[in-house]
């Protein structure tokens, strides 16, 4: 564990016009978390230096929203506005005040490069700790066209040559600039301030820092990271491609941690999905944000879960929907075409077919028959349904909340329950059945006489 202090500057001032969106680009989500949130999370892990962790954001618009997205990973993050978009070096200098506070390491990362891994940032920091002053994250590709090329000599980096300035020989270099950098804090400001804009685009390029540093006798090094780490997102198609890569990474991690995925390519996780060992997930399952699944759970095909906690031995689906606030106890079951929302389902309870349970408490080992509906909403307010332990709710019953069914009570099928059912009672909330003996033939005769179709 390092004791060096670190500031991550996240550049997020790009207009993002190609996203064609009212939402600032870096707030577009991958696995339910904003791109800038992914970057902030990686940075916060790579910092690992206790209370010194600090992130500064450079934004063009949407400052408060972007700050909020980063808040869970760095409550003390601050935001700087880059009013004119004059290049990456200019953008980093928008956070001059923060850099001037004095840090050992400065990481410059991009808010639209969401697949950066903490490990890559940590490696860059280790190279700084070993004495480098500028560390550039490079990647290898057999299709380098368009990227800055990394010109190396004897293990150190001489320069970053942009495509249009590169010679024939330099263009053959397949080691490219990923854009992200780490700078020694003691030199960061002087290097960035020395960058000029005498180039084709008239922009202040952060890449110039390499040659400036060398001219001052400082040490500059490129490290290699996987291409995904520096993949920049500019369009929604690229966003979807990043989502795919992220999901593949997560599926792999899940399986390596002991979760069985029958068809991994058809299971979608959120950034915060937690699943315990020996849980089995069948094909076509979607995990929205806030899901925690314990060990030995069976999630059957075509289920959709968000904001739900599922305890050991429970079974969900096929075709189940668990909405926010669902807590399934041990060995509880929620079967096909059931929806559960904001409900505590105690251990061993069964909700197996075609049922809606919302704003409810279901007691241990209670059994809800097919088609049970908690009528929780009157158009204005939501009300609670309480079902006691061991209670049995007959099929096609409506429980009109607020209402309580006592422990071990029995509700007859087809009931509409509007009043409390005491513990151990049997409750009929339906019209009594009347049988008219031998009436069917007469009814048919009547219908035949009056029928127009003859
Ligand atoms: C950069 C590198 C290039 C590298 C490529 C990898 C420079 C000069 N070039 O080029 O060598 O191969 O990344 O993708 O760095 N930003 C601001 N304010 C600005 C300018 C940029 O906030 O004034 C932000 C952008 O939102 C983006 C990031 O900085 O997140 C990078 O800028 P971008 O314009 O994408 O740089 P590239 O031309 O891709
Ligand atoms: Mg770019």
Short mmCIF file of N, CA and C and ligand atoms in Angstrom, two decimals, residues 110 112 232 234, ligand 2:
data_model
loop_
_atom_site.label_atom_id
_atom_site.label_comp_id
_atom_site.label_asym_id
_atom_site.label_seq_id
_atom_site.Cartn_x
_atom_site.Cartn_y
_atom_site.Cartn_z
N UNK A 110 -9.94 10.28 -18.70
CA UNK A 110 -11.02 10.88 -19.48
C UNK A 110 -12.37 10.33 -19.01
N UNK A 112 -14.94 9.93 -20.67
CA UNK A 112 -15.59 9.12 -21.71
C UNK A 112 -14.77 7.89 -22.08
N UNK A 232 -12.30 5.15 -25.99
CA UNK A 232 -13.10 6.37 -25.82
C UNK A 232 -14.46 6.21 -26.50
N UNK A 234 -17.74 7.92 -28.20
CA UNK A 234 -18.24 9.14 -28.84
C UNK A 234 -19.65 9.01 -29.39
MG1 LIG B 2 -10.88 10.89 -28.49
#
